Short mmCIF file of C-alpha atoms in Angstrom, two decimals:
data_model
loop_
_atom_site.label_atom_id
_atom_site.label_comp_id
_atom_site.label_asym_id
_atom_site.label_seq_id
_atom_site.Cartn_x
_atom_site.Cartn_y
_atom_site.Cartn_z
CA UNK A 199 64.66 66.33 93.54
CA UNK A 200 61.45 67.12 95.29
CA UNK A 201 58.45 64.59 95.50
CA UNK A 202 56.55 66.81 93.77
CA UNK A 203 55.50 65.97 90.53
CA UNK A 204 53.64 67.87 87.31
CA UNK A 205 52.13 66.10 84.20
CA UNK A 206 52.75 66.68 80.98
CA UNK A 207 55.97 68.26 80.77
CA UNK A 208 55.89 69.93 77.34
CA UNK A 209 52.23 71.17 75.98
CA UNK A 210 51.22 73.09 72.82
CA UNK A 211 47.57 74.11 72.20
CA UNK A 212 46.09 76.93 70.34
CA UNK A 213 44.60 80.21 71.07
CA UNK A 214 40.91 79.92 72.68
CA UNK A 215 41.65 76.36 73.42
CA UNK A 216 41.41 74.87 77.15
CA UNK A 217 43.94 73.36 79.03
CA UNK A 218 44.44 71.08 82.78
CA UNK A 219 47.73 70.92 83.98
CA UNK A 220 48.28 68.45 86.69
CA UNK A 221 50.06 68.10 90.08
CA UNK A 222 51.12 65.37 92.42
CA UNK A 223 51.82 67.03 95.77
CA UNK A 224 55.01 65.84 97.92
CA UNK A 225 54.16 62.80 100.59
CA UNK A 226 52.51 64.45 103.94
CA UNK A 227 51.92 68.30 102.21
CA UNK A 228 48.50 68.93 102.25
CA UNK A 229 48.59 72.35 100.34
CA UNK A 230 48.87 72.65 96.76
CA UNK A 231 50.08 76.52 95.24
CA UNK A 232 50.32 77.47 91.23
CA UNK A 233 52.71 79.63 90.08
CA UNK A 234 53.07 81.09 86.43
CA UNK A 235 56.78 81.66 85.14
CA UNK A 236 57.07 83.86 81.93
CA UNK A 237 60.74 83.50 80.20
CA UNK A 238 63.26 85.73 81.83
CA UNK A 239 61.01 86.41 84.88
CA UNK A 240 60.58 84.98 88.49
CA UNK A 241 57.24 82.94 89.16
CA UNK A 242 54.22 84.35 89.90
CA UNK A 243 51.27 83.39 92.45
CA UNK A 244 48.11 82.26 90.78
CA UNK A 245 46.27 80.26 93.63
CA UNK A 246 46.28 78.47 96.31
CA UNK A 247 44.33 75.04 97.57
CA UNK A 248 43.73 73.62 101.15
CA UNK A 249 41.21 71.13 102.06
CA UNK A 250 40.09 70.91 98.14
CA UNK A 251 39.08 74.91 98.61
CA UNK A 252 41.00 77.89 96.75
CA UNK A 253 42.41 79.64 99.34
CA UNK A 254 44.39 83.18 98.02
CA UNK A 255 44.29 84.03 94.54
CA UNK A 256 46.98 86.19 92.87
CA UNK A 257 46.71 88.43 90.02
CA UNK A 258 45.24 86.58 87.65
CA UNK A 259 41.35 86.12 85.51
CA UNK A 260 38.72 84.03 86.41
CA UNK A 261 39.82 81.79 83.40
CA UNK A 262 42.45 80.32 85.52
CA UNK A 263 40.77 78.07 87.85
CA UNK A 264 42.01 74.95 89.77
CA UNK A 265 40.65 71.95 91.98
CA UNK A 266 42.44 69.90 94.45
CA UNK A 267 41.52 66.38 95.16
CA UNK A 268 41.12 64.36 98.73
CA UNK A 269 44.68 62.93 97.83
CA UNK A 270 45.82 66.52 97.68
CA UNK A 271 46.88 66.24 94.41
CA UNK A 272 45.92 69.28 92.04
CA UNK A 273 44.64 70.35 88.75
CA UNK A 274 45.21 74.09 87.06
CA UNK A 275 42.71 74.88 83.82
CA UNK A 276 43.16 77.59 81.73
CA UNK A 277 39.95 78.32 79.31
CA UNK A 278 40.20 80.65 76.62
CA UNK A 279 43.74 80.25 75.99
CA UNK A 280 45.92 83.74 74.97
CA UNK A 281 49.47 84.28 73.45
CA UNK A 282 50.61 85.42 76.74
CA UNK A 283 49.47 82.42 78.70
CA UNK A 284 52.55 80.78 77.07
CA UNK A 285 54.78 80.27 80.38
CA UNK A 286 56.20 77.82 82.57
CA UNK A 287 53.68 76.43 85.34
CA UNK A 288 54.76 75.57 88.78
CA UNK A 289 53.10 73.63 91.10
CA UNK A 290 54.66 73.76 94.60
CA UNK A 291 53.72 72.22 98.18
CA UNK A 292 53.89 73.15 101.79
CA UNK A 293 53.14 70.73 104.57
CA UNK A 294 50.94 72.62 105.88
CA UNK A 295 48.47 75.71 105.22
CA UNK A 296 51.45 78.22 107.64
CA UNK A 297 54.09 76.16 106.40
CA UNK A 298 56.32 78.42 104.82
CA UNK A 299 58.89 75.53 103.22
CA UNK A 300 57.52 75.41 99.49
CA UNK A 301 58.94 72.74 96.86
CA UNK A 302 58.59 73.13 93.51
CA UNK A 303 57.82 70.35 90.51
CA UNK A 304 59.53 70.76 87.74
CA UNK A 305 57.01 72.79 85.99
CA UNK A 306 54.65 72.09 82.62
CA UNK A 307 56.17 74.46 79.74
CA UNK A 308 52.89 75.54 77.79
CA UNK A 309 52.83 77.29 74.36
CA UNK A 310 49.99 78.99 73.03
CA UNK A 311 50.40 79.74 69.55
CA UNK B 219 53.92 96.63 91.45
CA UNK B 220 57.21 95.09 92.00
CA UNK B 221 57.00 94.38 95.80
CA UNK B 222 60.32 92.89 95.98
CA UNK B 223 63.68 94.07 93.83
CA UNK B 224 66.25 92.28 93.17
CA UNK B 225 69.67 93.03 91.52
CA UNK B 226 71.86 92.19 89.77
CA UNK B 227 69.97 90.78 86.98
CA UNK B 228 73.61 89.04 85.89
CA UNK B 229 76.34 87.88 87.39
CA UNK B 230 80.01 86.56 86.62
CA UNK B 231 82.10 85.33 89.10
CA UNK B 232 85.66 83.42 88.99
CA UNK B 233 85.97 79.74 90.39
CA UNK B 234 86.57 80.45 94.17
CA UNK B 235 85.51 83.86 94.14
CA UNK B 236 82.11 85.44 96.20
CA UNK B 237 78.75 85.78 94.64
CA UNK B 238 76.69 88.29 96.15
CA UNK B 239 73.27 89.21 95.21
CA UNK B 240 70.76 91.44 96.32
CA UNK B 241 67.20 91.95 97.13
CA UNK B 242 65.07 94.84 98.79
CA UNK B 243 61.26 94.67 99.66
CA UNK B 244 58.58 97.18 100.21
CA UNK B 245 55.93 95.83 102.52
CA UNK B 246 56.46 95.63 106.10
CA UNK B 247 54.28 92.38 106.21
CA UNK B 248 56.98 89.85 104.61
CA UNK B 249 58.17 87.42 107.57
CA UNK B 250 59.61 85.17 105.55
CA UNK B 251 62.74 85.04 102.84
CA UNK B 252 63.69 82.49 100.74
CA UNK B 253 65.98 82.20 98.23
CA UNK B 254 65.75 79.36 95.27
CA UNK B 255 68.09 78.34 92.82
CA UNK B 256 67.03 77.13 89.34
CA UNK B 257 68.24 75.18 86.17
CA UNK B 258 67.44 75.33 83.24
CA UNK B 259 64.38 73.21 82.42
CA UNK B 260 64.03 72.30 86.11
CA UNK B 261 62.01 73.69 88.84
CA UNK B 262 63.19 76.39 91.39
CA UNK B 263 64.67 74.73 94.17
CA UNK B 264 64.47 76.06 97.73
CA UNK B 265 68.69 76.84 99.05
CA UNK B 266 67.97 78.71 101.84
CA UNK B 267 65.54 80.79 104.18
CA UNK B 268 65.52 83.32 106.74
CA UNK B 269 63.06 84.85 109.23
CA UNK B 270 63.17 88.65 109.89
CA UNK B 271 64.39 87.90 113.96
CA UNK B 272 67.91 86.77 112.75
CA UNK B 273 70.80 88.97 110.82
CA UNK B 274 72.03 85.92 109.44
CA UNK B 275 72.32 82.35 108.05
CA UNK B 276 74.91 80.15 107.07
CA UNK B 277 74.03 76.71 105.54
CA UNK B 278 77.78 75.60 104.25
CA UNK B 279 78.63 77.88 101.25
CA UNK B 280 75.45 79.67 101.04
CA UNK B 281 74.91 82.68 103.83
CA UNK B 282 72.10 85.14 104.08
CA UNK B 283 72.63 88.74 105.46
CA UNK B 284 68.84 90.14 106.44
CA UNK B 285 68.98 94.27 107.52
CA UNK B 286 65.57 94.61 108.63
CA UNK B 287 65.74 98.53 108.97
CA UNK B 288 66.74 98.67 105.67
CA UNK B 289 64.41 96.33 104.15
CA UNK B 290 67.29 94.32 102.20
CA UNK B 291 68.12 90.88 102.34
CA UNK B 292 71.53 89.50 100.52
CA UNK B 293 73.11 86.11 99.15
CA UNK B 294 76.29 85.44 99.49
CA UNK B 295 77.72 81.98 97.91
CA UNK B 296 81.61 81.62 99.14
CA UNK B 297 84.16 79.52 96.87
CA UNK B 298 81.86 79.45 93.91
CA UNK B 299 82.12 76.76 91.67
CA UNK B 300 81.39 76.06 88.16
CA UNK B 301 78.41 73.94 88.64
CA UNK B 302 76.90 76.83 90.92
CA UNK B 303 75.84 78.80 87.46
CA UNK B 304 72.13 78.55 87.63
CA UNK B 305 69.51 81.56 87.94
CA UNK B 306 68.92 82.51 91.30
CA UNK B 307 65.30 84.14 92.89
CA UNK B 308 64.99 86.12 95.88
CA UNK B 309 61.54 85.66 96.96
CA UNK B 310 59.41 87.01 100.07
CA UNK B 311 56.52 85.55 101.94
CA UNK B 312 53.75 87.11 104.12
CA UNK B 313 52.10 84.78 106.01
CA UNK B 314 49.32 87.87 107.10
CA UNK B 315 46.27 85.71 104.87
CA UNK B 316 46.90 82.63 106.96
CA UNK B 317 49.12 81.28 104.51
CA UNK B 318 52.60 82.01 102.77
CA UNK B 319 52.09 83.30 99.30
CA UNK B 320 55.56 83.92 97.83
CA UNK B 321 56.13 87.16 95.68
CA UNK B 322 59.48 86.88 93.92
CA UNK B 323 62.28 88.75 92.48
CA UNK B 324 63.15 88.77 88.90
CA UNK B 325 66.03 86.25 89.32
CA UNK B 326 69.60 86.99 88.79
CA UNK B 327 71.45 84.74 86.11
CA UNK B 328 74.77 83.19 87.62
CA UNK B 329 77.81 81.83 85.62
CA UNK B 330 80.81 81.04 86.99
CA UNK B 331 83.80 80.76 85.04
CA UNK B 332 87.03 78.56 85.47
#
């Protein structure tokens, strides 16, 4: 088990609603990435946070947004919620902005219906 | 754009026999491999990395073969057991934006049988 850790585990919310997903980043890693994982696929890079500032942004709309806090924990919001936002969403840490070593929570399963 | 392939998407393998599964890039900028192992419900965990300036790594069962010319990097799990069946991800970062942002494969869905 990593040290990172995600809040809530299980979410359902409607279409057009908006949701914050939540991440606890491991002890001493100071950089905080979000990764969406549809069923059947691998995870894909939505953003990145260092020093409370997005730093790299995936392929993804402005309705995904994020924050990081000075305890480098994390937050992902989603407005406008679609059908295909339904995915698993990973929060993973590195100890450092060039660390490469990332570990993974175990991921908020959202359902849009 | 699928910047990094990986095959095959399923894989079964007899207690004590080798898993092998394999992944190929496209872009030149990727200086970092890792590959991550996940269960259902859980999280991808990280198994094992490499770093384009060695051919290979060995961490107890698990090895990675990296071919650099050919742009192909492979996992091979020796005397695979039972409670090895999870879904494995190839995945490649570029560290190029001053920071790693991993692209991965699609994952390749291990059981191994008795």
């Amino acid at each position: 088990e990593t040290g990172v850790t995600q809040s809530p585990t299980h979410l359902i919310k409607t279409r057009g609603q908006q949701v914050t997903l939540r991440c606890s980043s491991q002890s001493g890693h100071n950089t905080v990435s979000w990764y969406q994982q549809a069923l059947g696929q691998g995870p894909q890079f939505i953003f990145q946070y260092y020093r409370e500032e997005e730093n790299g942004r995936g392929n993804f709309p402005p309705r995904f947004s994020g924050l990081q806090f000075p305890n480098y924990s994390s937050e992902l919001n989603v407005n406008a919620l679609e059908l295909d936002d339904s995915a698993l969403y990973l929060c993973a840490s590195t100890q450092s902005l060039d660390g490469a070593e990332a570990f993974f929570g175990q991921g908020t399963r959202l359902t849009v219906v | 754009q699928q910047q990094v392939k990986q095959s095959p998407q399923s894989l079964i393998v007899q207690k004590g026999g080798i898993s092998i599964i394999n992944c190929a890039y496209e872009n030149t900028a990727f200086d970092y491999f890792p590959w991550y192992q996940q269960f259902p419900g859980k999280g991808p965990a990280l198994l094992i990395a490499i770093r384009p300036d060695v051919s290979e790594k060995k961490e107890g069962r698990f090895t990675i073969s990296f071919n650099k010319s050919a742009k192909q990097f492979s996992l091979h799990i020796m005397d695979s057991q039972p409670g090895d069946s999870a879904t494995y991800f190839c995945a490649a970062g570029d560290s190029g934006a001053g920071s790693y942002q991993l692209t991965f494969g699609k994952g390749t869905k291990l059981s191994v049988i008795p």
